Coordinates of C-alpha atoms and ligand atoms in Angstrom, one line a residue:
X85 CA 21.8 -12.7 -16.9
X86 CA 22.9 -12.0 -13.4
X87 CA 20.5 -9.8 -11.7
X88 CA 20.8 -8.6 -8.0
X89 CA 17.1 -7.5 -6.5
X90 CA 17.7 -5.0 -3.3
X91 CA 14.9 -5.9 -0.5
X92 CA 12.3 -9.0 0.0
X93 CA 8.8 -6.5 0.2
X94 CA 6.2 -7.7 -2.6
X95 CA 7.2 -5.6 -5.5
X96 CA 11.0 -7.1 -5.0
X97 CA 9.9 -10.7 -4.6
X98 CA 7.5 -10.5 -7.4
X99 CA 10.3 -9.0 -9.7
X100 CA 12.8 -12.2 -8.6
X101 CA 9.9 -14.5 -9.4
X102 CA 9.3 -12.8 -13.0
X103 CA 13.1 -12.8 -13.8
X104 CA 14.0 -16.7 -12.6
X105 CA 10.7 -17.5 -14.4
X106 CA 12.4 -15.9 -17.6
X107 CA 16.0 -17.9 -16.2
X108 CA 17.8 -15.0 -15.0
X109 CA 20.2 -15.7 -11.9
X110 CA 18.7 -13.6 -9.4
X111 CA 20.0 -13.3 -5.8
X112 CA 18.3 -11.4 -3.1
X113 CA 19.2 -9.3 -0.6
X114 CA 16.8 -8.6 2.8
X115 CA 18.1 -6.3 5.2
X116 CA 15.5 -8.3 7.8
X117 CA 15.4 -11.5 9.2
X118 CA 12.0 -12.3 7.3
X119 CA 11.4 -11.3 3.3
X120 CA 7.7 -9.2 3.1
X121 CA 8.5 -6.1 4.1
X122 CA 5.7 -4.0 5.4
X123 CA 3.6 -7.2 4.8
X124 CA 4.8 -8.6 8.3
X125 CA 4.1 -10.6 11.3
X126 CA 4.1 -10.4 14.8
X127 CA 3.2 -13.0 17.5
X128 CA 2.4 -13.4 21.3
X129 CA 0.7 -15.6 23.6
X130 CA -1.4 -17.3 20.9
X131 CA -2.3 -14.5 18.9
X132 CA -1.0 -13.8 15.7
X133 CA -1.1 -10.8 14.0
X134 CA -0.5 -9.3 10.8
X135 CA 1.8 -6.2 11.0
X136 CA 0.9 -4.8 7.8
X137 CA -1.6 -4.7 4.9
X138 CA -5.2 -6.9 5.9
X139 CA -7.4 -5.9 3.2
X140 CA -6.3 -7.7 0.2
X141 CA -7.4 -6.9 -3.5
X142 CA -7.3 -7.3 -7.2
X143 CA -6.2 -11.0 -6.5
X144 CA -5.0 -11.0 -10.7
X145 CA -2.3 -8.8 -10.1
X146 CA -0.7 -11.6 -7.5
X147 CA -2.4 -14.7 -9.8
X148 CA -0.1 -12.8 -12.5
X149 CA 3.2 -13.6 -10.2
X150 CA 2.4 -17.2 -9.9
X151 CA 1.6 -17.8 -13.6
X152 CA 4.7 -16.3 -14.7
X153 CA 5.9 -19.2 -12.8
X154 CA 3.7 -21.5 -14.1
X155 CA 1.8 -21.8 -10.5
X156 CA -1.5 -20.9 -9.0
X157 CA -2.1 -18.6 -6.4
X158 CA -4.7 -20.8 -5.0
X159 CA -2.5 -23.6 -4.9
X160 CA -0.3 -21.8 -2.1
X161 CA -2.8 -19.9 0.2
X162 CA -6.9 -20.5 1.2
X163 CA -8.6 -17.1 0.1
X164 CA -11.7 -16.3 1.9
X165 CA -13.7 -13.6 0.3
X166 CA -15.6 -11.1 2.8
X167 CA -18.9 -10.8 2.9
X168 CA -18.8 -7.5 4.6
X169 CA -16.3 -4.9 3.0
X170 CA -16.1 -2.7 6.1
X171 CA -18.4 -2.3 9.0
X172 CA -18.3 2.0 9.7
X173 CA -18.8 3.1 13.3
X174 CA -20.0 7.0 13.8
X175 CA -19.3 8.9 16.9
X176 CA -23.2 9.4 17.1
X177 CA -24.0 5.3 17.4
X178 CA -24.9 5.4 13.7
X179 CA -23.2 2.2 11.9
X180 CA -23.4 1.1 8.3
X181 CA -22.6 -2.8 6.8
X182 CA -21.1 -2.3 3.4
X183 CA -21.9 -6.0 2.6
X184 CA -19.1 -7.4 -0.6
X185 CA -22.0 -7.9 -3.1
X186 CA -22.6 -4.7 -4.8
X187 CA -26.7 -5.1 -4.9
X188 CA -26.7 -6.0 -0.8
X189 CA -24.5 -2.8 -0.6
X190 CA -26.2 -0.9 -2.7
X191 CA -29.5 -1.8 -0.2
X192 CA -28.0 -1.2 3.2
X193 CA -26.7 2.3 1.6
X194 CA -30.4 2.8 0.8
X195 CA -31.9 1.8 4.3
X196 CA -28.7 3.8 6.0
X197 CA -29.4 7.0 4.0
X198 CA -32.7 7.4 1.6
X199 CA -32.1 8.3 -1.5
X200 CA -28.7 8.0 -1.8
X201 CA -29.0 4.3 -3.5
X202 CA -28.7 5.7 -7.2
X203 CA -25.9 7.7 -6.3
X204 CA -23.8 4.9 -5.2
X205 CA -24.6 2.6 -8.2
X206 CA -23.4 5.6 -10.6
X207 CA -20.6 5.6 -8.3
X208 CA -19.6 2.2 -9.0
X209 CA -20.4 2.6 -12.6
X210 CA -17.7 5.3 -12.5
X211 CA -15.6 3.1 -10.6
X212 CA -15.6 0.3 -13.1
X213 CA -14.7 3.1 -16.4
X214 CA -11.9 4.4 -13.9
X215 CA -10.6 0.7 -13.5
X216 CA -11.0 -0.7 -17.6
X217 CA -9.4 3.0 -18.6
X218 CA -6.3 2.8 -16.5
X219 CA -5.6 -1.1 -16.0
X220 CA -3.8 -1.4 -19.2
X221 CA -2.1 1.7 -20.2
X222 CA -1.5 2.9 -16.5
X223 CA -0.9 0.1 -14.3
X224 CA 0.7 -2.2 -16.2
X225 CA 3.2 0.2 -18.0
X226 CA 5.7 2.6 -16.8
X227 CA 3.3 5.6 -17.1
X228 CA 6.1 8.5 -16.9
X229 CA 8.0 6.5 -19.7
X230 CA 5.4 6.1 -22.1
X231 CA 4.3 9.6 -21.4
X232 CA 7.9 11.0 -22.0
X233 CA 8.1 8.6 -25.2
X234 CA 6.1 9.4 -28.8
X235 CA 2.4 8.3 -27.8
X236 CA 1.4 5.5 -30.7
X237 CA -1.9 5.4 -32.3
X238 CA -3.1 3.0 -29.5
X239 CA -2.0 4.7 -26.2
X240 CA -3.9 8.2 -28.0
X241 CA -7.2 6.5 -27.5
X242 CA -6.4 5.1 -24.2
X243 CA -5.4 8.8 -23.0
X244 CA -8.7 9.7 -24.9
X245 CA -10.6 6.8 -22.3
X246 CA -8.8 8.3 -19.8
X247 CA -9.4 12.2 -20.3
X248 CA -13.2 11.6 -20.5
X249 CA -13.1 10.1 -16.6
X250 CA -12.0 13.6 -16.5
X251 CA -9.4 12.9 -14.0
X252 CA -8.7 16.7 -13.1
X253 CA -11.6 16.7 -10.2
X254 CA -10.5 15.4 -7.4
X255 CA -11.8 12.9 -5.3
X256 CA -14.1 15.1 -2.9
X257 CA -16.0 16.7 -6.3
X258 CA -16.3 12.8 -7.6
X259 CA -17.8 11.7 -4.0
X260 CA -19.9 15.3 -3.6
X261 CA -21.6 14.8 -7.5
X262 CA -22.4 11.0 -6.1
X263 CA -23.6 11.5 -2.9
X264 CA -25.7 14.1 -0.8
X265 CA -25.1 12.5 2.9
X266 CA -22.3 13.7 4.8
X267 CA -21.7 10.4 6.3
X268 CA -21.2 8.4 3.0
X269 CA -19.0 11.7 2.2
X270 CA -17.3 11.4 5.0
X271 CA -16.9 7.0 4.3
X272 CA -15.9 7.8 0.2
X273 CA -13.3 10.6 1.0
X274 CA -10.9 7.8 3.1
X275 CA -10.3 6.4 -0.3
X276 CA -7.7 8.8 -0.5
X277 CA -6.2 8.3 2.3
X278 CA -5.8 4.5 1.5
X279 CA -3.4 6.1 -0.8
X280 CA -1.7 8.7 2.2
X281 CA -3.5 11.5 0.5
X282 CA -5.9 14.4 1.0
X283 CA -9.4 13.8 -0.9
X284 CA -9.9 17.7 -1.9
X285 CA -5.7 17.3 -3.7
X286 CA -5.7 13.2 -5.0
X287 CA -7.6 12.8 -8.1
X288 CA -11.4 11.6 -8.2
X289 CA -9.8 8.4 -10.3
X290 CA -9.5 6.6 -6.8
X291 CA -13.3 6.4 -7.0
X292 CA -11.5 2.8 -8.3
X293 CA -11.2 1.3 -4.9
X294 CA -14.8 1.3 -4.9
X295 CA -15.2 -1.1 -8.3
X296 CA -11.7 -3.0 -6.7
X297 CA -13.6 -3.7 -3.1
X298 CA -16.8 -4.4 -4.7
X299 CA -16.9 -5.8 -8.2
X300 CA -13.7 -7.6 -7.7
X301 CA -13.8 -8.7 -4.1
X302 CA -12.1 -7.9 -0.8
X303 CA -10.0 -11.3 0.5
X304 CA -8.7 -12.5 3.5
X305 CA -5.8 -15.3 3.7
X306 CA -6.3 -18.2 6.1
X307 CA -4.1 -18.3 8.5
X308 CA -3.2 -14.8 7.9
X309 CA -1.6 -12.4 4.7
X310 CA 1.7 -13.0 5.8
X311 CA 1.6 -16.8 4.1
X312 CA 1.3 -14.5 0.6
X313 CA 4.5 -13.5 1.3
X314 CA 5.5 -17.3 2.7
X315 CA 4.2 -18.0 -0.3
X316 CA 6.6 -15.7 -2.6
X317 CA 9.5 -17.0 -1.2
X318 CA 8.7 -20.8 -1.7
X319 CA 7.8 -20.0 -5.5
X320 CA 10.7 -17.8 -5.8
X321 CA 13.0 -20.5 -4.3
X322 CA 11.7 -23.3 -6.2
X323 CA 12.7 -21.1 -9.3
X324 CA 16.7 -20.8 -8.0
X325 CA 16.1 -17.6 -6.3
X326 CA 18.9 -17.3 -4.0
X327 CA 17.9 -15.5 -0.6
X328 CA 20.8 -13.6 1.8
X329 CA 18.6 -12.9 5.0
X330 CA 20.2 -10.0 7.5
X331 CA 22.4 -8.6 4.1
X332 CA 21.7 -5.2 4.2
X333 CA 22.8 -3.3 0.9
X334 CA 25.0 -0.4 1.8
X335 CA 25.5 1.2 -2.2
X336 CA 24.5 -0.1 -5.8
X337 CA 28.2 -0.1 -7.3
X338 CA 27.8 2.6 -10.9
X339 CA 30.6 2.8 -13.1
X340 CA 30.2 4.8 -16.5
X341 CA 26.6 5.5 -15.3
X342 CA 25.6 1.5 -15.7
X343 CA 24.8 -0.1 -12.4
X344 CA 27.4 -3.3 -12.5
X345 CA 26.4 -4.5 -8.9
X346 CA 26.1 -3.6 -5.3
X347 CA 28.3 -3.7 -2.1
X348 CA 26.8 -4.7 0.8
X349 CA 27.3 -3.3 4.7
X350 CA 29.6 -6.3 5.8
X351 CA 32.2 -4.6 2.6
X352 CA 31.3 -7.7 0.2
X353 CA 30.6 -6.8 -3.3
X354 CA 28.4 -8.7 -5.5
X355 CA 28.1 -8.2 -9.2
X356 CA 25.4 -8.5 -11.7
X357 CA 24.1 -7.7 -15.1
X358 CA 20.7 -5.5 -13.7
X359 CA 19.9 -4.0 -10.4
X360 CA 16.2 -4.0 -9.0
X361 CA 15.5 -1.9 -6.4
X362 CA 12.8 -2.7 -3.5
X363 CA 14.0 0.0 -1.0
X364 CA 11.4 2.9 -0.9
X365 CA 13.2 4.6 -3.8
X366 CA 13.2 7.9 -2.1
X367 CA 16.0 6.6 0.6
X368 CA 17.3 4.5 -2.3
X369 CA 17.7 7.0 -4.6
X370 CA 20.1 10.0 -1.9
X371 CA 21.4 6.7 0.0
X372 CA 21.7 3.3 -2.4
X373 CA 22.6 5.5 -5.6
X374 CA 25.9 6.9 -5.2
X375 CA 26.1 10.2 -5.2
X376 CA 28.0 11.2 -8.6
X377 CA 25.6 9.4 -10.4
X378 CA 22.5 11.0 -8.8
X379 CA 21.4 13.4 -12.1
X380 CA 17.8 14.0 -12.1
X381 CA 17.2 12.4 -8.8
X382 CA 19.4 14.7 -6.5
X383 CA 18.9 15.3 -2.5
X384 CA 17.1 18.6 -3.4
X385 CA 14.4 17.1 -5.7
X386 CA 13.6 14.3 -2.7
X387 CA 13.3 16.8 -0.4
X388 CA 10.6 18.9 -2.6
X389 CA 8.5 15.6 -2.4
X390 CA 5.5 15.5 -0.1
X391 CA 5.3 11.8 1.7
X392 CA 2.0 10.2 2.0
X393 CA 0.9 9.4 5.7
X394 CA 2.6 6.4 7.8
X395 CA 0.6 4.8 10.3
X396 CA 0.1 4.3 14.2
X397 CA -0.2 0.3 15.1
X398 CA -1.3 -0.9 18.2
X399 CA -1.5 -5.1 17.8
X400 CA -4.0 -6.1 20.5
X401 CA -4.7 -10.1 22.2
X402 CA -7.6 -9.3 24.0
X403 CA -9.8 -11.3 26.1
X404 CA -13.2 -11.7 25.1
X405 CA -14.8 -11.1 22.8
X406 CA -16.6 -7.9 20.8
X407 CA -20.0 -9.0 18.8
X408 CA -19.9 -5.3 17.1
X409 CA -17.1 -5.9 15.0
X410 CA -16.9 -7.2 12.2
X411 CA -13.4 -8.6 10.3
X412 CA -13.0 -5.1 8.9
X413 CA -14.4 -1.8 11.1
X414 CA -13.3 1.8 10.7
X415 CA -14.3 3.7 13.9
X416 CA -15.1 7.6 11.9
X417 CA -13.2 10.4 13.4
X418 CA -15.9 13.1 14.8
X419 CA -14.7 15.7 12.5
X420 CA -13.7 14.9 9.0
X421 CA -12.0 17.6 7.7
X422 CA -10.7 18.4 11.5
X423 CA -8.2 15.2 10.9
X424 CA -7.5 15.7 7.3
X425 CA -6.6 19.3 8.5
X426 CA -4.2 17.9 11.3
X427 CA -2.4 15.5 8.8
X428 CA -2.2 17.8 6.3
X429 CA -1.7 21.1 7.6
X430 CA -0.2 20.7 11.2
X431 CA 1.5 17.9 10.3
X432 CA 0.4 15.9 13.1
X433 CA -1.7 13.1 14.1
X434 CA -5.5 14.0 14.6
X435 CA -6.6 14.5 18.4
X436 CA -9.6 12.5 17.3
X437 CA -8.4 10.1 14.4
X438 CA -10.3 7.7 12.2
X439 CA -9.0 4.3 13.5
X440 CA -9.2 1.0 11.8
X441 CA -9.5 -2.0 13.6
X442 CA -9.3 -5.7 11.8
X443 CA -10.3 -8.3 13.7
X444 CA -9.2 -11.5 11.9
X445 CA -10.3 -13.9 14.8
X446 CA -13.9 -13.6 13.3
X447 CA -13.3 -14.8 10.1
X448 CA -10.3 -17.2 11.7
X449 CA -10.2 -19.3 14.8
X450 CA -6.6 -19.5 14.5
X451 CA -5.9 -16.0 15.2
X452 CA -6.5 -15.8 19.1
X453 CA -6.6 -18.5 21.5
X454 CA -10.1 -19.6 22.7
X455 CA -13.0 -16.7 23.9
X456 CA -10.3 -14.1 23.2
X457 CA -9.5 -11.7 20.1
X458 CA -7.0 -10.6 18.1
X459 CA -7.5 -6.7 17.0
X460 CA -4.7 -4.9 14.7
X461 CA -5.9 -0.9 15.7
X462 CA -4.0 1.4 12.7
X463 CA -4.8 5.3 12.4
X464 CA -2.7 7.7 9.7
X465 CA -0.8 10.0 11.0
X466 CA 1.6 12.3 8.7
X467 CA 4.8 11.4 8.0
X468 CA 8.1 11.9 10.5
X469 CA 8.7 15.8 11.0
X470 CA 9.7 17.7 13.2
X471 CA 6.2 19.1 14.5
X472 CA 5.4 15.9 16.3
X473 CA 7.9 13.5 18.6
X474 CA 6.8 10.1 18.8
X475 CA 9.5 9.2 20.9
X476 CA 7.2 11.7 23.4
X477 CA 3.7 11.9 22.9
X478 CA 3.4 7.7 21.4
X479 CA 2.0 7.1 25.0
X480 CA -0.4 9.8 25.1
X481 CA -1.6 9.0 21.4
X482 CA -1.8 5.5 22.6
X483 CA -4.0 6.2 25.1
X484 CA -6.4 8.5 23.1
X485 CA -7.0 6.2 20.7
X486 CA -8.0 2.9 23.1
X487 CA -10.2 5.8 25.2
X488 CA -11.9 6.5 21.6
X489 CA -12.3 3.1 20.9
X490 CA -13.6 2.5 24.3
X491 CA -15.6 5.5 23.9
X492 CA -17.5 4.1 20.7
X493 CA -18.4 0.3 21.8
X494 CA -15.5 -1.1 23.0
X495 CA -16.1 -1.5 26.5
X496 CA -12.9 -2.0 29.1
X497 CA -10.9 -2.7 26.3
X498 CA -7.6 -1.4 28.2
X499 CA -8.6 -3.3 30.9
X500 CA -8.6 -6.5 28.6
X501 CA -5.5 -6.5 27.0
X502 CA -3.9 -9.5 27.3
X503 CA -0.7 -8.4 24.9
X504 CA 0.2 -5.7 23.5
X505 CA 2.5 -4.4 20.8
X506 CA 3.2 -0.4 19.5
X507 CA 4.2 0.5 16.3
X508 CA 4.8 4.3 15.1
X509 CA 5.9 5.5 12.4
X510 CA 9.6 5.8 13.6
X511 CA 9.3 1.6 13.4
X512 CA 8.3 2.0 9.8
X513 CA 10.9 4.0 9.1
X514 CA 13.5 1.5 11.2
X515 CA 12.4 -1.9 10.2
X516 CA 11.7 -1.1 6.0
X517 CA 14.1 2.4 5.6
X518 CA 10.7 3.5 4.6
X519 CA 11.2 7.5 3.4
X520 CA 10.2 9.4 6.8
X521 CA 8.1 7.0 7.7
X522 CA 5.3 7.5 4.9
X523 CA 3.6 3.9 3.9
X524 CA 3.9 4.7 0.3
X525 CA 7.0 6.5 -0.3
X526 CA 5.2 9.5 -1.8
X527 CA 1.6 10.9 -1.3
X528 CA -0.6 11.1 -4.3
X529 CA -1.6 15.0 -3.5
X530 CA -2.1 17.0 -7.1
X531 CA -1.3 16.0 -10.6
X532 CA 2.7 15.7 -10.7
X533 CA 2.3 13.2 -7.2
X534 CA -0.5 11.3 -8.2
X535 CA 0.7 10.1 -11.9
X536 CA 4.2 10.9 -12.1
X537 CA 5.5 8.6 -9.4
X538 CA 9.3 8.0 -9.5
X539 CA 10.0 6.0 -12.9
X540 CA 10.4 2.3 -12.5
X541 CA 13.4 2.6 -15.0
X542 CA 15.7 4.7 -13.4
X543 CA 16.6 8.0 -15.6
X544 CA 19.9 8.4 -14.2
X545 CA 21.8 4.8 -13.8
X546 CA 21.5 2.4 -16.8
X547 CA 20.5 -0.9 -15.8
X548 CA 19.1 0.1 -12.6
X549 CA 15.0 -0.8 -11.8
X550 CA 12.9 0.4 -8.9
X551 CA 10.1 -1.6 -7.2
X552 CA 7.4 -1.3 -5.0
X553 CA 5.4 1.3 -3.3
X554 CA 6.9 4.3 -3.9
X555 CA 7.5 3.9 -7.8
X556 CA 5.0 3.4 -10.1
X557 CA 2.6 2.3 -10.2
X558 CA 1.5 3.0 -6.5
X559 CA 1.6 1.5 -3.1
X560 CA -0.7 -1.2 -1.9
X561 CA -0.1 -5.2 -2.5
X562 CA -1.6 -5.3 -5.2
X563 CA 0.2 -3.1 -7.1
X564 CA 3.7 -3.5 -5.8
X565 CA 3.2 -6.8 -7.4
X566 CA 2.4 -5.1 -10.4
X567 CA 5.5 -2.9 -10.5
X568 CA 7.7 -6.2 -9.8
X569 CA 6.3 -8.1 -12.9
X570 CA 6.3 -5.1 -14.8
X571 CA 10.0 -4.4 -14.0
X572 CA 10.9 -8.2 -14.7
X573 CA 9.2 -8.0 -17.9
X574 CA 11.1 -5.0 -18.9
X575 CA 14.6 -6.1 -17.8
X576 CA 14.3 -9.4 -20.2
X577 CA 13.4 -6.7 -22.8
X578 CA 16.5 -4.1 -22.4
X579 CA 18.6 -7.5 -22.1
X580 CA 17.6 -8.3 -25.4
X581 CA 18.1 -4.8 -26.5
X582 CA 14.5 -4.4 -27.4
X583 CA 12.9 -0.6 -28.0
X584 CA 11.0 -0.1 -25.2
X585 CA 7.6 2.7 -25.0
X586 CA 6.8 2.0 -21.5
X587 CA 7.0 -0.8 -19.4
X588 CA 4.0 -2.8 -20.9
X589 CA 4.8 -3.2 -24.6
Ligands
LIG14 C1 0.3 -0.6 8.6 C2 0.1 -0.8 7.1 C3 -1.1 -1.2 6.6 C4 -1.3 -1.5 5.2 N1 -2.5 -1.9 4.8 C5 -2.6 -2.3 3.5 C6 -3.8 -2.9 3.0 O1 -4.7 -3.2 3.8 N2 -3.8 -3.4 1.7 C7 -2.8 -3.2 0.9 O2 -2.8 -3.6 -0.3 N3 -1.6 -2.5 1.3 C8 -1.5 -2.1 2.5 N4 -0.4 -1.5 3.0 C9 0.7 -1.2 2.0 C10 1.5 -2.4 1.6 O3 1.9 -3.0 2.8 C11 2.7 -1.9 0.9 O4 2.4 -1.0 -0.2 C12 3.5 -3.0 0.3 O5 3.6 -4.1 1.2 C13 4.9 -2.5 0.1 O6 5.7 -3.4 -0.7 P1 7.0 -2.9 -1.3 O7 7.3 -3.8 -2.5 O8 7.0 -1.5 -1.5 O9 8.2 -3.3 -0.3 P2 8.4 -3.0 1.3 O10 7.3 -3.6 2.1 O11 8.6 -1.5 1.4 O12 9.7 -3.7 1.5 C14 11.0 -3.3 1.2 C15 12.0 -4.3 1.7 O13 13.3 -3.8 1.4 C16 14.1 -4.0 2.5 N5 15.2 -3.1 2.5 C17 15.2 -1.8 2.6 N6 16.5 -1.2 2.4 C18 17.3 -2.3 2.3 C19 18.7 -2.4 2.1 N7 19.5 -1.4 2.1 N8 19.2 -3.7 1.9 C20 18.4 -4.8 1.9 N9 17.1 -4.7 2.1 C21 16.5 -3.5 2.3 C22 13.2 -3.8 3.7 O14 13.7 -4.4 4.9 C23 11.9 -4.4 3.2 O15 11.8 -5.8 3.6 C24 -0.2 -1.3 4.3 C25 1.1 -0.9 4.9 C26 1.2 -0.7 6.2 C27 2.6 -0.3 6.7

């Protein structure tokens, strides 16, 4: 079997692993000079930064790659767990540790806000049911397929687990009938926008990140997350992966509604038995897809979609260094619902954002050169419209955010900037064809978003898979690799001509 997979992020080079591992021929084709996608690098001066995702979970999800493979992750990278999940920084001085064991959390919770100690256990509780009721029957299979399909005996009493999590309330009625504190309101309700989403519209079920950051463990790579996808790319080699670097695919070739192969923008065609997808489906689908075989995917229905939020990057070497942060920090915006109210509403970036800074030189020497720091500063602004010009106001926005920063602890830090790099989300959009920008393709705002992503199986063109963050199962590492061994899984299957009742079976 001859299968051609379209773009090197994490869900595409997990798919070519899964399929050589199963001894298809797979050849893959990166637009970009470097395979990992969002999951990036940049370097200057002696620092080195990632460009992308730093907190990296659910570590079985990416073991899974390497098994099919017959490797271990552990054999390719050095994964330090953190023992502080986050360190949160309040406009009024106020910070809070949220150290990785659950019982050390659950104390500095308790000595941070009295009282609220029990709430956050029965939180995690919570967390955990959310995580063992949707591992199996929603991450790991192609939920909108099996949904569509005949439910069998076993997927009714999944749904059953699942109902009684009673995913209808959305995240800000899960965090409100945990928690009393505004603060820890105001800490619990950015789980949604991990997923570019509002808390009071996304679904109380991403109470999860709590059990995924806690009970399973938040990880750091030595020498930085970019060697996971270094570490891909050797595995996926070693297996006869072919890689074509700078081959950006210009159309997937259809014929009688089968996908038979793609031609790239030099005018080359390439055939192949399957086509897997890693560009954000919602460019794919109005741009890769040629137009008379777009069905139930048309132009229209893209444009009815609401994108999750993209993000503002400023990579910072700094000299010195700052003994109040810790590897992860998330400086608090003053006004929570003020910046949920700007993304979501004015479609623009908050005046007064909540910014995350990582600071991987604590945890890793090799990150800065000596008495200096490397900082990766990210906030979430909306996706590209028209009711905010980056090409205008990035400067301005810049400057807000290193005056907030400097504002809340940071002291001089413009003045200390040794190098500098600025990423909005016009470069998302440049470098990755990301849909307008958005991180994850699609936001995860009310029902129909949140679990009825774009199928990974496309409806329209047989033969024809989509992976990574904008499908299902989600964005994030973790489960991009998911939709990648999921899709590689499936395409073995179909090849076979097995029956199929989602992605998983
Ligand atoms: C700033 C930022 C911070 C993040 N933080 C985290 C985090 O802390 N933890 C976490 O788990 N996740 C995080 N994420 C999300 C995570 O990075 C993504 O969900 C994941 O890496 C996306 O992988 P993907 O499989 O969707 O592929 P992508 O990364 O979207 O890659 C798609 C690839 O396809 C290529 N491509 C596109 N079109 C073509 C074409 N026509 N021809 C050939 N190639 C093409 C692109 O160049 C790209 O390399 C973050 C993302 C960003 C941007």
């Amino acid at each position: 079997m001859d299968v051609i997979v379209i773009g090197g992020g994490i869900g595409g080079l997990s798919a070519a692993i899964g399929l050589a591992a199963r001894r298809a021929k797979v050849t893959l084709l990166e637009k970009n000079c470097r395979v990992g996608g969002k999951l990036n690098v940049w370097e200057s001066g002696g620092f080195k930064f990632d460009t992308g995702p730093h907190v990296l979970t659910m570590l079985w999800a990416l073991e899974e790659v390497f098994a099919a493979a017959g490797r271990k992750l552990s054999d390719h990278v050095a994964l330090t767990q953190l023992d502080t999940v986050c360190r949160y920084h309040f406009e009024n001085g106020d910070t809070l540790d949220a150290p990785g064991d659950p019982e050390a959390a659950a104390a500095a919770i308790a000595a941070f806000a009295p009282g609220e100690e029990a709430g956050f256990k029965r939180f995690l509780a919570y967390a955990q049911q959310v995580t063992e009721a949707t591992t199996d029957p929603f991450l790991r299979q192609d939920f909108g397929a099996s949904v569509r399909g005949v439910p069998t005996p076993a997927q009714w009493s999944q749904l059953r687990s699942f109902l009684a999590l009673k995913p209808w309330r959305t995240l800000r009625q899960v965090v409100s009938e945990h928690f009393t504190d505004p603060r820890l309101h105001q800490i619990f309700e950015l789980y949604a926008l991990y997923s570019g989403s509002h808390p009071a519209r996304a679904s109380g079920i991403f109470a999860t990140v709590a059990d995924v950051q806690w009970r399973q463990g938040t990880f750091y790579v030595r020498g930085g997350l970019y060697r996971l996808a270094e570490a891909l790319r050797e595995t996926a080699e070693s297996l006869g992966v072919k890689f074509r670097m700078e081959t950006p695919a210009q159309e997937i070739i259809v014929h009688g509604y089968r996908a038979r192969g793609v031609a790239l923008q030099s005018g080359e065609r390439l055939f192949a038995d399957a086509v897997v997808c890693n560009a954000d489906c919602l460019s794919a689908l109005t741009t890769l897809v040629p137009e008379t075989a777009r069905r139930s995917w048309t132009e229209k229905r893209v444009e009815t979609i609401e994108p999750s939020t993209s993000a503002f990057l400023l990579l910072l070497g700094v000299s010195g260094e700052y003994s109040q942060l810790a590897h992860h920090n998330s400086f608090l915006a003053a006004d929570g619902e003020a910046e949920f109210d700007a993304i979501f509403k004015s479609a623009r970036p908050a005046d007064d954002p909540t910014i995350g800074v990582a600071c991987q030189s604590v945890t890793d020497p090799t990150r800065a050169p000596a008495g200096c720091t490397n900082l990766f500063v990210m906030t979430n602004p909306p996706a590209l419209s028209s009711s905010f010009d980056w090409q205008i106001e990035a400067q301005n926005y810049r400057d807000r955010v290193l005056e907030k920063l400097e504002r809340m602890g940071l002291d001089g830090l413009r003045k200390r900037i040794l190098v500098e790099q600025r990423w909005t989300p016009l470069d998302l959009q440049s470098r990755y064809a990301a849909y307008r920008g958005a991180i994850y393709g699609l936001s995860s705002n009310g029902w129909r978003q949140g679990f009825l992503r774009p199928p990974q199986v496309s409806p329209d063109v047989q033969g024809l898979y989509f992976v990574g963050g904008s499908t299902h199962p989600g964005g994030g590492v973790p489960l991009c690799a998911l939709s990648g061994t999921n899709a590689a899984r499936r395409i073995a299957g179909d090849t076979e001509g097995n029956n199929h009742n989602g992605l998983g079976t």
